[in-house]
C-alpha positions as YAML, in Angstrom:
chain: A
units: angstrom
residues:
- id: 1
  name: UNK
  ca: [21.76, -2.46, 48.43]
- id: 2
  name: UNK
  ca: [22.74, -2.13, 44.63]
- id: 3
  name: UNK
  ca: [21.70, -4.39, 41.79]
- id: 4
  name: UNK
  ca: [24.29, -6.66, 40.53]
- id: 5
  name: UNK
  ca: [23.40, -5.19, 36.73]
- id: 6
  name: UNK
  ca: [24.33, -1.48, 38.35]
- id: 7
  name: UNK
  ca: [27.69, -3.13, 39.61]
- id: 8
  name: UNK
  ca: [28.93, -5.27, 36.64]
- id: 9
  name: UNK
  ca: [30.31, -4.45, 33.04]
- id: 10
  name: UNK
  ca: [29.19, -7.45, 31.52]
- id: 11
  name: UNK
  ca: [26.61, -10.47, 33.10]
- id: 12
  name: UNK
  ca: [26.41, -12.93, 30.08]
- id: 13
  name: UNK
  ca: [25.54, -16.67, 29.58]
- id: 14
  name: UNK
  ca: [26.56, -19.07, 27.05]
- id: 15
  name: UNK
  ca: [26.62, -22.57, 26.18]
- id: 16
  name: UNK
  ca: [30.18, -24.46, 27.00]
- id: 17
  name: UNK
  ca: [29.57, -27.72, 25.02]
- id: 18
  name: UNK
  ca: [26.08, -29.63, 24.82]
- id: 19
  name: UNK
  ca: [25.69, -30.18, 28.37]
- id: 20
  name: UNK
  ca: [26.43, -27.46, 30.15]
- id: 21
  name: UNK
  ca: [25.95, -23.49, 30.37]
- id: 22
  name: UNK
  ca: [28.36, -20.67, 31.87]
- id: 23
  name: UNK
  ca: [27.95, -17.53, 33.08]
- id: 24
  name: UNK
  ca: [30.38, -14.58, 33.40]
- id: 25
  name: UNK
  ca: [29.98, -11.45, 35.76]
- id: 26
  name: UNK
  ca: [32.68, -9.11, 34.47]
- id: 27
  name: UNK
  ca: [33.55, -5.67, 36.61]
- id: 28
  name: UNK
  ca: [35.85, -3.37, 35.45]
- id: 29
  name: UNK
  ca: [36.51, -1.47, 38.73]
- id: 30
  name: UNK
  ca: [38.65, -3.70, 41.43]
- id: 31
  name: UNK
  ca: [36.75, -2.00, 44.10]
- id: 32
  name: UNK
  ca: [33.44, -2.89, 42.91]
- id: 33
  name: UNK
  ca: [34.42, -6.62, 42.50]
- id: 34
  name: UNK
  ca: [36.19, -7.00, 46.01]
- id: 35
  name: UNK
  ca: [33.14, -5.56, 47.52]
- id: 36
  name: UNK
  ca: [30.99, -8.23, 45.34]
- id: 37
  name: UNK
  ca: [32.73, -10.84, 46.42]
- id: 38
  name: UNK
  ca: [33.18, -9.65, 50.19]
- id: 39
  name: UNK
  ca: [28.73, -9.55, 50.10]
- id: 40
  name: UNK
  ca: [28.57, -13.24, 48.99]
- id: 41
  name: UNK
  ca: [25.92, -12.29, 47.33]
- id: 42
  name: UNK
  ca: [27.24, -14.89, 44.69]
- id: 43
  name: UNK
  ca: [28.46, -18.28, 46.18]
- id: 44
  name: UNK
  ca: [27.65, -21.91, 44.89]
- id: 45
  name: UNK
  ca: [24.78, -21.67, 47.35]
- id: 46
  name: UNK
  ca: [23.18, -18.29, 46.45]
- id: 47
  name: UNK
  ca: [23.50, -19.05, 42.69]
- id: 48
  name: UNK
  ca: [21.90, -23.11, 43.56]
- id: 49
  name: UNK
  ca: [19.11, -20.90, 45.05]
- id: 50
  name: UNK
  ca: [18.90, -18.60, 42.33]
- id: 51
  name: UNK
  ca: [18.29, -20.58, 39.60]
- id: 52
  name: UNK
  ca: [16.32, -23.50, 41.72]
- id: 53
  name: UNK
  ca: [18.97, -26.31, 41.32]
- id: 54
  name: UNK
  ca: [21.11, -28.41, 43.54]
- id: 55
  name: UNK
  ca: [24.23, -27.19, 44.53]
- id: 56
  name: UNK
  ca: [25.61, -30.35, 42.43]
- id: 57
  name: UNK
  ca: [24.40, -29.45, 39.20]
- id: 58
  name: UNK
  ca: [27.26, -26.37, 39.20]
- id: 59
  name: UNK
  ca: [30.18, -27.67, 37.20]
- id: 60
  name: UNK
  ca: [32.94, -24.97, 38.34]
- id: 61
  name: UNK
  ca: [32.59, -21.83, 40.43]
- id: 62
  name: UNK
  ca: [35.73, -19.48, 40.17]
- id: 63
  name: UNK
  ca: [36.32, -16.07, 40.94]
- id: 64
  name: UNK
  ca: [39.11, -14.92, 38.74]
- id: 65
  name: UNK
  ca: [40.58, -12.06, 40.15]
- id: 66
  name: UNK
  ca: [43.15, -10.51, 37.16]
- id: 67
  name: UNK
  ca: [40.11, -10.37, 34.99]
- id: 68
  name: UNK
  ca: [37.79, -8.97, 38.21]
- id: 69
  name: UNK
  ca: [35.24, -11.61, 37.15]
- id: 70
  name: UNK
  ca: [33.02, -14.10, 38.61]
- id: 71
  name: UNK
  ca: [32.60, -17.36, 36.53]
- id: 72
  name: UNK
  ca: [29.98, -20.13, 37.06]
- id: 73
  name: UNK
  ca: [28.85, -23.58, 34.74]
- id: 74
  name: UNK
  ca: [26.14, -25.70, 35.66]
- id: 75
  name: UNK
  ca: [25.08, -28.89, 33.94]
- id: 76
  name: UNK
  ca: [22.04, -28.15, 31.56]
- id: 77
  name: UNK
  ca: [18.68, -30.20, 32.31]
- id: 78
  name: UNK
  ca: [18.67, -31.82, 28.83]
- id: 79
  name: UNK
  ca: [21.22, -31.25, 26.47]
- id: 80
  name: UNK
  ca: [21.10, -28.04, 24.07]
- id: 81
  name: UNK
  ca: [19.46, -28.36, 20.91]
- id: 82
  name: UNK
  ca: [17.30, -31.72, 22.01]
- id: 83
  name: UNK
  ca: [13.31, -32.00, 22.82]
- id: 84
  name: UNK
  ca: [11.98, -29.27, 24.88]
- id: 85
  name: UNK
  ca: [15.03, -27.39, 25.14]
- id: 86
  name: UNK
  ca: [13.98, -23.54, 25.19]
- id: 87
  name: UNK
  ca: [17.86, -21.77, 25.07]
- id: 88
  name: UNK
  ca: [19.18, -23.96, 22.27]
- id: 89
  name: UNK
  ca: [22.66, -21.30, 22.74]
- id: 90
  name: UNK
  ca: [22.04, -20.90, 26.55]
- id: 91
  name: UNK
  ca: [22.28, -17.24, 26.27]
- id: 92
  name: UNK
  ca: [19.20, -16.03, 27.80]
- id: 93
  name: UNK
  ca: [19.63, -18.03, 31.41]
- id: 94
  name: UNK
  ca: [21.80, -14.88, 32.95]
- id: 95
  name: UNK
  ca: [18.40, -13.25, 33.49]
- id: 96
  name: UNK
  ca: [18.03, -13.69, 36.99]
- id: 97
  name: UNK
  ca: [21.32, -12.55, 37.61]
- id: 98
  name: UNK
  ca: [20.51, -8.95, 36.97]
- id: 99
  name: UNK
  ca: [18.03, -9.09, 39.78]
- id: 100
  name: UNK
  ca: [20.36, -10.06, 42.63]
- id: 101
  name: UNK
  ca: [20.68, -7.99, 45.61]
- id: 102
  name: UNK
  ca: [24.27, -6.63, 46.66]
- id: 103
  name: UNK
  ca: [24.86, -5.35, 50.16]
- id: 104
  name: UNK
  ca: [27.58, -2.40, 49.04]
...
């Protein structure tokens, strides 16, 4: 078992209008992101799990192979910038993601 952080180039989060927040998991070796994707240790499920949110609450879930990346959105709680919003740019939320267990 590997981290995901020890695996992947780049695991950022950012806001993609008001209402929503995406996350990219970049690799930069093929290998590394085949195997990542063969685990499913990232799936609509395990990332609904994850982050404590129904499955319908992720917008998109894509794995874009010529870029060897792994791209999520899910729909924000409240929208950014608005009362008791705590990520006004939604960059911190790819936190847990560095966590996440990979059976390589």
């Amino acid at each position: 078992m590997k981290k995901l952080s020890d695996l992947a180039k780049t695991i950022r989060s950012k806001n993609a209008g008001v209402d929503k927040i995406t996350f990219d998991i970049i690799f930069t070796d093929r290998g590394i992101y085949e195997q990542v994707l063969r685990s499913k240790a990232l799936t609509p499920t395990t990332v609904a799990k994850l982050y404590g949110i129904e499955e319908s609450r992720i917008a998109e879930f894509v794995e874009y192979d010529p870029a060897c990346a792994i791209k999520f959105t899910i729909f924000r709680r409240r929208p950014s910038g608005s009362a008791g919003d705590s990520d006004i740019f939604g960059a911190q939320q790819y936190a847990p993601l560095l966590e996440v267990k990979v059976d390589i």
